[in-house]
Amino acid sequence: LPMGWIDSSNFEVQLAKIPSGMENQKISFHEYFHAVQHAHIQTKDHQKRDRTNGPVWFVEGGAEYMAWVGLLDAYESGVLEKVNMEGKRSFSPFSFMESSIKRGISDKKSKCPGVSFEKFDSQRPCRQAAYDLGAWAHAYLANKFGADVLLEIFYPNLDKLGWEGSFSQTYGMSSEQFYQEFDEFLDWP
């Protein structure tokens, strides 16, 4: 840690900012999934890759969601051991997801009022909501259409059909229909 980083009067707040071992493992899975996403796009043109990859909520939310899926599968199968880093806060995937939907909804209302979910991007003050709500959007889609469709249908068709075409083929609805449905879901108690 940098000198002076820990202020004894603010130690608990500073400690909460240190990622736990499990969170660091999740970040590794998140970044790996970005490689999986890009592996399905055959152009070297950076702008075309970004357009083909889809909206920020889909890209970052997909990486968040698939990081959890991969991490929890790795723990369950015994391939990966949970890391308990002494002195760091505990980290629960289910608590994290619960917090993320609450934070995402709050950020959507307070930081981006009037901005629709599909328009969240990396430049807006609600960038974190794209990650938080995007992970929930992917969980919602996986629950409704199956856990394997993202990797077995969406990504294999992405380069050929583009984002909207692959989305429609995979989920049987347009992104507009999905946005309406997902907004209704976010209003559930």
JSON list of C-alpha atoms in Angstrom, two decimals, residues 1-188:
[
{"chain": "A", "resi": 1, "resn": "LEU", "atom": "CA", "xyz": [0.00, 0.00, 0.00]},
{"chain": "A", "resi": 2, "resn": "PRO", "atom": "CA", "xyz": [1.24, 3.53, -0.70]},
{"chain": "A", "resi": 3, "resn": "MET", "atom": "CA", "xyz": [2.63, 5.45, 2.29]},
{"chain": "A", "resi": 4, "resn": "GLY", "atom": "CA", "xyz": [-0.07, 7.40, 4.04]},
{"chain": "A", "resi": 5, "resn": "TRP", "atom": "CA", "xyz": [-2.82, 5.42, 2.33]},
{"chain": "A", "resi": 6, "resn": "ILE", "atom": "CA", "xyz": [-4.29, 4.20, 5.58]},
{"chain": "A", "resi": 7, "resn": "ASP", "atom": "CA", "xyz": [-5.64, 6.94, 7.78]},
{"chain": "A", "resi": 8, "resn": "SER", "atom": "CA", "xyz": [-6.25, 5.45, 11.23]},
{"chain": "A", "resi": 9, "resn": "SER", "atom": "CA", "xyz": [-9.32, 7.65, 11.73]},
{"chain": "A", "resi": 10, "resn": "ASN", "atom": "CA", "xyz": [-10.78, 6.24, 8.51]},
{"chain": "A", "resi": 11, "resn": "PHE", "atom": "CA", "xyz": [-9.37, 2.69, 8.62]},
{"chain": "A", "resi": 12, "resn": "GLU", "atom": "CA", "xyz": [-12.67, 0.80, 8.18]},
{"chain": "A", "resi": 13, "resn": "VAL", "atom": "CA", "xyz": [-13.62, 2.88, 5.13]},
{"chain": "A", "resi": 14, "resn": "GLN", "atom": "CA", "xyz": [-10.18, 2.32, 3.58]},
{"chain": "A", "resi": 15, "resn": "LEU", "atom": "CA", "xyz": [-10.28, -1.41, 4.38]},
{"chain": "A", "resi": 16, "resn": "ALA", "atom": "CA", "xyz": [-13.62, -1.71, 2.58]},
{"chain": "A", "resi": 17, "resn": "LYS", "atom": "CA", "xyz": [-11.95, -0.46, -0.61]},
{"chain": "A", "resi": 18, "resn": "ILE", "atom": "CA", "xyz": [-9.40, -3.28, -0.69]},
{"chain": "A", "resi": 19, "resn": "PRO", "atom": "CA", "xyz": [-10.64, -6.10, -2.93]},
{"chain": "A", "resi": 20, "resn": "SER", "atom": "CA", "xyz": [-10.94, -9.47, -1.25]},
{"chain": "A", "resi": 21, "resn": "GLY", "atom": "CA", "xyz": [-9.16, -12.47, -2.70]},
{"chain": "A", "resi": 22, "resn": "MET", "atom": "CA", "xyz": [-12.41, -13.79, -4.11]},
{"chain": "A", "resi": 23, "resn": "GLU", "atom": "CA", "xyz": [-13.15, -10.44, -5.75]},
{"chain": "A", "resi": 24, "resn": "ASN", "atom": "CA", "xyz": [-9.71, -10.46, -7.36]},
{"chain": "A", "resi": 25, "resn": "GLN", "atom": "CA", "xyz": [-10.45, -13.93, -8.71]},
{"chain": "A", "resi": 26, "resn": "LYS", "atom": "CA", "xyz": [-13.77, -12.66, -10.10]},
{"chain": "A", "resi": 27, "resn": "ILE", "atom": "CA", "xyz": [-12.01, -9.75, -11.82]},
{"chain": "A", "resi": 28, "resn": "SER", "atom": "CA", "xyz": [-9.72, -12.25, -13.58]},
{"chain": "A", "resi": 29, "resn": "PHE", "atom": "CA", "xyz": [-12.75, -14.14, -14.89]},
{"chain": "A", "resi": 30, "resn": "HIS", "atom": "CA", "xyz": [-14.35, -10.83, -15.97]},
{"chain": "A", "resi": 31, "resn": "GLU", "atom": "CA", "xyz": [-11.34, -9.81, -18.03]},
{"chain": "A", "resi": 32, "resn": "TYR", "atom": "CA", "xyz": [-11.00, -13.29, -19.50]},
{"chain": "A", "resi": 33, "resn": "PHE", "atom": "CA", "xyz": [-14.58, -13.13, -20.72]},
{"chain": "A", "resi": 34, "resn": "HIS", "atom": "CA", "xyz": [-13.77, -9.97, -22.66]},
{"chain": "A", "resi": 35, "resn": "ALA", "atom": "CA", "xyz": [-11.28, -12.08, -24.61]},
{"chain": "A", "resi": 36, "resn": "VAL", "atom": "CA", "xyz": [-14.03, -14.63, -25.28]},
{"chain": "A", "resi": 37, "resn": "GLN", "atom": "CA", "xyz": [-16.32, -11.84, -26.52]},
{"chain": "A", "resi": 38, "resn": "HIS", "atom": "CA", "xyz": [-13.71, -10.44, -28.91]},
{"chain": "A", "resi": 39, "resn": "ALA", "atom": "CA", "xyz": [-12.71, -13.88, -30.16]},
{"chain": "A", "resi": 40, "resn": "HIS", "atom": "CA", "xyz": [-16.03, -14.03, -32.01]},
{"chain": "A", "resi": 41, "resn": "ILE", "atom": "CA", "xyz": [-15.43, -10.86, -34.04]},
{"chain": "A", "resi": 42, "resn": "GLN", "atom": "CA", "xyz": [-13.20, -11.21, -37.08]},
{"chain": "A", "resi": 43, "resn": "THR", "atom": "CA", "xyz": [-12.35, -7.58, -37.91]},
{"chain": "A", "resi": 44, "resn": "LYS", "atom": "CA", "xyz": [-9.29, -5.66, -36.77]},
{"chain": "A", "resi": 45, "resn": "ASP", "atom": "CA", "xyz": [-11.17, -2.35, -37.12]},
{"chain": "A", "resi": 46, "resn": "HIS", "atom": "CA", "xyz": [-11.57, -1.18, -33.51]},
{"chain": "A", "resi": 47, "resn": "GLN", "atom": "CA", "xyz": [-14.73, 0.88, -34.13]},
{"chain": "A", "resi": 48, "resn": "LYS", "atom": "CA", "xyz": [-16.41, -1.97, -36.00]},
{"chain": "A", "resi": 49, "resn": "ARG", "atom": "CA", "xyz": [-15.47, -4.35, -33.16]},
{"chain": "A", "resi": 50, "resn": "ASP", "atom": "CA", "xyz": [-17.11, -2.05, -30.63]},
{"chain": "A", "resi": 51, "resn": "ARG", "atom": "CA", "xyz": [-20.29, -1.72, -32.71]},
{"chain": "A", "resi": 52, "resn": "THR", "atom": "CA", "xyz": [-20.44, -5.47, -33.31]},
{"chain": "A", "resi": 53, "resn": "ASN", "atom": "CA", "xyz": [-19.82, -6.28, -29.65]},
{"chain": "A", "resi": 54, "resn": "GLY", "atom": "CA", "xyz": [-22.94, -4.30, -28.68]},
{"chain": "A", "resi": 55, "resn": "PRO", "atom": "CA", "xyz": [-23.95, -1.84, -26.00]},
{"chain": "A", "resi": 56, "resn": "VAL", "atom": "CA", "xyz": [-21.86, -1.27, -22.88]},
{"chain": "A", "resi": 57, "resn": "TRP", "atom": "CA", "xyz": [-24.45, -2.96, -20.67]},
{"chain": "A", "resi": 58, "resn": "PHE", "atom": "CA", "xyz": [-24.22, -6.12, -22.79]},
{"chain": "A", "resi": 59, "resn": "VAL", "atom": "CA", "xyz": [-20.42, -6.22, -22.97]},
{"chain": "A", "resi": 60, "resn": "GLU", "atom": "CA", "xyz": [-19.63, -5.27, -19.37]},
{"chain": "A", "resi": 61, "resn": "GLY", "atom": "CA", "xyz": [-22.72, -6.87, -17.89]},
{"chain": "A", "resi": 62, "resn": "GLY", "atom": "CA", "xyz": [-21.92, -10.05, -19.80]},
{"chain": "A", "resi": 63, "resn": "ALA", "atom": "CA", "xyz": [-18.39, -10.06, -18.46]},
{"chain": "A", "resi": 64, "resn": "GLU", "atom": "CA", "xyz": [-19.70, -9.51, -14.92]},
{"chain": "A", "resi": 65, "resn": "TYR", "atom": "CA", "xyz": [-22.33, -12.22, -15.18]},
{"chain": "A", "resi": 66, "resn": "MET", "atom": "CA", "xyz": [-20.07, -14.77, -16.85]},
{"chain": "A", "resi": 67, "resn": "ALA", "atom": "CA", "xyz": [-17.33, -14.03, -14.30]},
{"chain": "A", "resi": 68, "resn": "TRP", "atom": "CA", "xyz": [-19.72, -15.10, -11.56]},
{"chain": "A", "resi": 69, "resn": "VAL", "atom": "CA", "xyz": [-20.82, -18.18, -13.49]},
{"chain": "A", "resi": 70, "resn": "GLY", "atom": "CA", "xyz": [-17.22, -19.20, -14.18]},
{"chain": "A", "resi": 71, "resn": "LEU", "atom": "CA", "xyz": [-15.99, -18.45, -10.68]},
{"chain": "A", "resi": 72, "resn": "LEU", "atom": "CA", "xyz": [-18.78, -20.31, -8.92]},
{"chain": "A", "resi": 73, "resn": "ASP", "atom": "CA", "xyz": [-18.44, -23.28, -11.32]},
{"chain": "A", "resi": 74, "resn": "ALA", "atom": "CA", "xyz": [-14.68, -23.36, -10.64]},
{"chain": "A", "resi": 75, "resn": "TYR", "atom": "CA", "xyz": [-15.28, -23.41, -6.89]},
{"chain": "A", "resi": 76, "resn": "GLU", "atom": "CA", "xyz": [-17.98, -26.07, -7.12]},
{"chain": "A", "resi": 77, "resn": "SER", "atom": "CA", "xyz": [-15.88, -28.34, -9.34]},
{"chain": "A", "resi": 78, "resn": "GLY", "atom": "CA", "xyz": [-12.81, -27.93, -7.13]},
{"chain": "A", "resi": 79, "resn": "VAL", "atom": "CA", "xyz": [-10.71, -26.48, -9.97]},
{"chain": "A", "resi": 80, "resn": "LEU", "atom": "CA", "xyz": [-10.22, -23.27, -7.98]},
{"chain": "A", "resi": 81, "resn": "GLU", "atom": "CA", "xyz": [-9.88, -22.73, -4.27]},
{"chain": "A", "resi": 82, "resn": "LYS", "atom": "CA", "xyz": [-11.51, -19.74, -2.61]},
{"chain": "A", "resi": 83, "resn": "VAL", "atom": "CA", "xyz": [-8.87, -17.24, -1.58]},
{"chain": "A", "resi": 84, "resn": "ASN", "atom": "CA", "xyz": [-9.21, -15.84, 1.90]},
{"chain": "A", "resi": 85, "resn": "MET", "atom": "CA", "xyz": [-6.84, -12.92, 2.15]},
{"chain": "A", "resi": 86, "resn": "GLU", "atom": "CA", "xyz": [-6.24, -12.00, 5.76]},
{"chain": "A", "resi": 87, "resn": "GLY", "atom": "CA", "xyz": [-7.19, -8.47, 6.66]},
{"chain": "A", "resi": 88, "resn": "LYS", "atom": "CA", "xyz": [-9.47, -8.03, 3.68]},
{"chain": "A", "resi": 89, "resn": "ARG", "atom": "CA", "xyz": [-13.21, -7.84, 3.84]},
{"chain": "A", "resi": 90, "resn": "SER", "atom": "CA", "xyz": [-15.31, -10.92, 3.21]},
{"chain": "A", "resi": 91, "resn": "PHE", "atom": "CA", "xyz": [-16.95, -11.24, -0.17]},
{"chain": "A", "resi": 92, "resn": "SER", "atom": "CA", "xyz": [-20.12, -13.10, -1.03]},
{"chain": "A", "resi": 93, "resn": "PRO", "atom": "CA", "xyz": [-21.26, -13.45, -4.65]},
{"chain": "A", "resi": 94, "resn": "PHE", "atom": "CA", "xyz": [-24.92, -13.41, -3.67]},
{"chain": "A", "resi": 95, "resn": "SER", "atom": "CA", "xyz": [-24.54, -10.36, -1.44]},
{"chain": "A", "resi": 96, "resn": "PHE", "atom": "CA", "xyz": [-22.59, -8.67, -4.22]},
{"chain": "A", "resi": 97, "resn": "MET", "atom": "CA", "xyz": [-25.36, -9.36, -6.77]},
{"chain": "A", "resi": 98, "resn": "GLU", "atom": "CA", "xyz": [-28.00, -8.12, -4.33]},
{"chain": "A", "resi": 99, "resn": "SER", "atom": "CA", "xyz": [-26.01, -4.94, -3.77]},
{"chain": "A", "resi": 100, "resn": "SER", "atom": "CA", "xyz": [-25.42, -4.51, -7.48]},
{"chain": "A", "resi": 101, "resn": "ILE", "atom": "CA", "xyz": [-29.10, -4.47, -8.40]},
{"chain": "A", "resi": 102, "resn": "LYS", "atom": "CA", "xyz": [-29.88, -2.02, -5.61]},
{"chain": "A", "resi": 103, "resn": "ARG", "atom": "CA", "xyz": [-26.95, 0.21, -6.60]},
{"chain": "A", "resi": 104, "resn": "GLY", "atom": "CA", "xyz": [-27.81, -0.10, -10.31]},
{"chain": "A", "resi": 105, "resn": "ILE", "atom": "CA", "xyz": [-31.42, 0.92, -9.82]},
{"chain": "A", "resi": 106, "resn": "SER", "atom": "CA", "xyz": [-30.40, 3.78, -7.54]},
{"chain": "A", "resi": 107, "resn": "ASP", "atom": "CA", "xyz": [-27.76, 5.00, -10.02]},
{"chain": "A", "resi": 108, "resn": "LYS", "atom": "CA", "xyz": [-30.23, 4.73, -12.91]},
{"chain": "A", "resi": 109, "resn": "LYS", "atom": "CA", "xyz": [-32.68, 6.96, -11.05]},
{"chain": "A", "resi": 110, "resn": "SER", "atom": "CA", "xyz": [-30.23, 9.43, -9.49]},
{"chain": "A", "resi": 111, "resn": "LYS", "atom": "CA", "xyz": [-27.27, 9.66, -11.88]},
{"chain": "A", "resi": 112, "resn": "CYS", "atom": "CA", "xyz": [-29.00, 9.12, -15.22]},
{"chain": "A", "resi": 113, "resn": "PRO", "atom": "CA", "xyz": [-32.61, 10.15, -14.93]},
{"chain": "A", "resi": 114, "resn": "GLY", "atom": "CA", "xyz": [-34.25, 10.01, -18.32]},
{"chain": "A", "resi": 115, "resn": "VAL", "atom": "CA", "xyz": [-31.43, 7.97, -19.90]},
{"chain": "A", "resi": 116, "resn": "SER", "atom": "CA", "xyz": [-32.65, 4.61, -21.12]},
{"chain": "A", "resi": 117, "resn": "PHE", "atom": "CA", "xyz": [-30.75, 1.49, -20.14]},
{"chain": "A", "resi": 118, "resn": "GLU", "atom": "CA", "xyz": [-29.55, 0.77, -23.68]},
{"chain": "A", "resi": 119, "resn": "LYS", "atom": "CA", "xyz": [-27.88, 4.20, -23.84]},
{"chain": "A", "resi": 120, "resn": "PHE", "atom": "CA", "xyz": [-25.67, 3.68, -20.79]},
{"chain": "A", "resi": 121, "resn": "ASP", "atom": "CA", "xyz": [-22.08, 4.03, -21.93]},
{"chain": "A", "resi": 122, "resn": "SER", "atom": "CA", "xyz": [-18.63, 4.44, -20.48]},
{"chain": "A", "resi": 123, "resn": "GLN", "atom": "CA", "xyz": [-18.85, 8.25, -20.62]},
{"chain": "A", "resi": 124, "resn": "ARG", "atom": "CA", "xyz": [-21.95, 8.78, -18.51]},
{"chain": "A", "resi": 125, "resn": "PRO", "atom": "CA", "xyz": [-22.03, 9.17, -14.73]},
{"chain": "A", "resi": 126, "resn": "CYS", "atom": "CA", "xyz": [-24.10, 5.98, -14.60]},
{"chain": "A", "resi": 127, "resn": "ARG", "atom": "CA", "xyz": [-21.36, 3.83, -16.12]},
{"chain": "A", "resi": 128, "resn": "GLN", "atom": "CA", "xyz": [-21.36, 1.55, -13.06]},
{"chain": "A", "resi": 129, "resn": "ALA", "atom": "CA", "xyz": [-25.08, 0.94, -13.57]},
{"chain": "A", "resi": 130, "resn": "ALA", "atom": "CA", "xyz": [-24.25, -0.57, -16.97]},
{"chain": "A", "resi": 131, "resn": "TYR", "atom": "CA", "xyz": [-22.10, -3.15, -15.16]},
{"chain": "A", "resi": 132, "resn": "ASP", "atom": "CA", "xyz": [-24.56, -3.72, -12.33]},
{"chain": "A", "resi": 133, "resn": "LEU", "atom": "CA", "xyz": [-27.78, -3.82, -14.31]},
{"chain": "A", "resi": 134, "resn": "GLY", "atom": "CA", "xyz": [-26.06, -5.45, -17.27]},
{"chain": "A", "resi": 135, "resn": "ALA", "atom": "CA", "xyz": [-25.10, -8.43, -15.10]},
{"chain": "A", "resi": 136, "resn": "TRP", "atom": "CA", "xyz": [-28.72, -8.67, -13.99]},
{"chain": "A", "resi": 137, "resn": "ALA", "atom": "CA", "xyz": [-29.92, -8.38, -17.59]},
{"chain": "A", "resi": 138, "resn": "HIS", "atom": "CA", "xyz": [-27.74, -11.36, -18.51]},
{"chain": "A", "resi": 139, "resn": "ALA", "atom": "CA", "xyz": [-28.95, -13.30, -15.47]},
{"chain": "A", "resi": 140, "resn": "TYR", "atom": "CA", "xyz": [-32.52, -12.50, -16.49]},
{"chain": "A", "resi": 141, "resn": "LEU", "atom": "CA", "xyz": [-31.93, -13.68, -20.07]},
{"chain": "A", "resi": 142, "resn": "ALA", "atom": "CA", "xyz": [-30.12, -16.84, -18.91]},
{"chain": "A", "resi": 143, "resn": "ASN", "atom": "CA", "xyz": [-32.95, -17.66, -16.53]},
{"chain": "A", "resi": 144, "resn": "LYS", "atom": "CA", "xyz": [-35.54, -17.18, -19.25]},
{"chain": "A", "resi": 145, "resn": "PHE", "atom": "CA", "xyz": [-33.76, -18.75, -22.24]},
{"chain": "A", "resi": 146, "resn": "GLY", "atom": "CA", "xyz": [-31.15, -21.06, -20.73]},
{"chain": "A", "resi": 147, "resn": "ALA", "atom": "CA", "xyz": [-27.67, -20.65, -19.35]},
{"chain": "A", "resi": 148, "resn": "ASP", "atom": "CA", "xyz": [-25.92, -21.84, -22.51]},
{"chain": "A", "resi": 149, "resn": "VAL", "atom": "CA", "xyz": [-27.51, -19.69, -25.22]},
{"chain": "A", "resi": 150, "resn": "LEU", "atom": "CA", "xyz": [-25.05, -16.81, -24.85]},
{"chain": "A", "resi": 151, "resn": "LEU", "atom": "CA", "xyz": [-22.06, -19.01, -25.69]},
{"chain": "A", "resi": 152, "resn": "GLU", "atom": "CA", "xyz": [-23.79, -21.54, -27.93]},
{"chain": "A", "resi": 153, "resn": "ILE", "atom": "CA", "xyz": [-26.03, -19.29, -30.04]},
{"chain": "A", "resi": 154, "resn": "PHE", "atom": "CA", "xyz": [-25.33, -15.58, -29.52]},
{"chain": "A", "resi": 155, "resn": "TYR", "atom": "CA", "xyz": [-21.54, -15.45, -29.90]},
{"chain": "A", "resi": 156, "resn": "PRO", "atom": "CA", "xyz": [-21.21, -17.99, -32.74]},
{"chain": "A", "resi": 157, "resn": "ASN", "atom": "CA", "xyz": [-23.63, -15.81, -34.80]},
{"chain": "A", "resi": 158, "resn": "LEU", "atom": "CA", "xyz": [-22.36, -12.39, -33.72]},
{"chain": "A", "resi": 159, "resn": "ASP", "atom": "CA", "xyz": [-19.87, -11.72, -36.50]},
{"chain": "A", "resi": 160, "resn": "LYS", "atom": "CA", "xyz": [-22.27, -12.85, -39.24]},
{"chain": "A", "resi": 161, "resn": "LEU", "atom": "CA", "xyz": [-25.51, -11.28, -37.94]},
{"chain": "A", "resi": 162, "resn": "GLY", "atom": "CA", "xyz": [-24.26, -8.30, -35.94]},
{"chain": "A", "resi": 163, "resn": "TRP", "atom": "CA", "xyz": [-25.33, -7.56, -32.41]},
{"chain": "A", "resi": 164, "resn": "GLU", "atom": "CA", "xyz": [-29.03, -6.90, -33.01]},
{"chain": "A", "resi": 165, "resn": "GLY", "atom": "CA", "xyz": [-29.43, -9.84, -35.39]},
{"chain": "A", "resi": 166, "resn": "SER", "atom": "CA", "xyz": [-27.68, -12.25, -33.06]},
{"chain": "A", "resi": 167, "resn": "PHE", "atom": "CA", "xyz": [-29.65, -10.92, -30.08]},
{"chain": "A", "resi": 168, "resn": "SER", "atom": "CA", "xyz": [-32.97, -11.42, -31.91]},
{"chain": "A", "resi": 169, "resn": "GLN", "atom": "CA", "xyz": [-32.04, -14.92, -33.08]},
{"chain": "A", "resi": 170, "resn": "THR", "atom": "CA", "xyz": [-30.81, -15.98, -29.64]},
{"chain": "A", "resi": 171, "resn": "TYR", "atom": "CA", "xyz": [-33.60, -14.53, -27.51]},
{"chain": "A", "resi": 172, "resn": "GLY", "atom": "CA", "xyz": [-36.52, -14.51, -29.95]},
{"chain": "A", "resi": 173, "resn": "MET", "atom": "CA", "xyz": [-37.19, -10.81, -29.46]},
{"chain": "A", "resi": 174, "resn": "SER", "atom": "CA", "xyz": [-35.73, -7.49, -30.49]},
{"chain": "A", "resi": 175, "resn": "SER", "atom": "CA", "xyz": [-33.56, -5.55, -28.08]},
{"chain": "A", "resi": 176, "resn": "GLU", "atom": "CA", "xyz": [-36.38, -2.97, -27.83]},
{"chain": "A", "resi": 177, "resn": "GLN", "atom": "CA", "xyz": [-38.78, -5.66, -26.63]},
{"chain": "A", "resi": 178, "resn": "PHE", "atom": "CA", "xyz": [-36.16, -6.83, -24.16]},
{"chain": "A", "resi": 179, "resn": "TYR", "atom": "CA", "xyz": [-35.60, -3.30, -22.81]},
{"chain": "A", "resi": 180, "resn": "GLN", "atom": "CA", "xyz": [-39.32, -2.93, -22.11]},
{"chain": "A", "resi": 181, "resn": "GLU", "atom": "CA", "xyz": [-39.45, -6.33, -20.41]},
{"chain": "A", "resi": 182, "resn": "PHE", "atom": "CA", "xyz": [-36.31, -5.69, -18.37]},
{"chain": "A", "resi": 183, "resn": "ASP", "atom": "CA", "xyz": [-37.56, -2.26, -17.24]},
{"chain": "A", "resi": 184, "resn": "GLU", "atom": "CA", "xyz": [-40.68, -4.00, -15.94]},
{"chain": "A", "resi": 185, "resn": "PHE", "atom": "CA", "xyz": [-38.48, -6.52, -14.11]},
{"chain": "A", "resi": 186, "resn": "LEU", "atom": "CA", "xyz": [-36.51, -3.68, -12.48]},
{"chain": "A", "resi": 187, "resn": "ASP", "atom": "CA", "xyz": [-39.79, -2.31, -11.12]},
{"chain": "A", "resi": 188, "resn": "TRP", "atom": "CA", "xyz": [-40.59, -5.55, -9.30]}
]
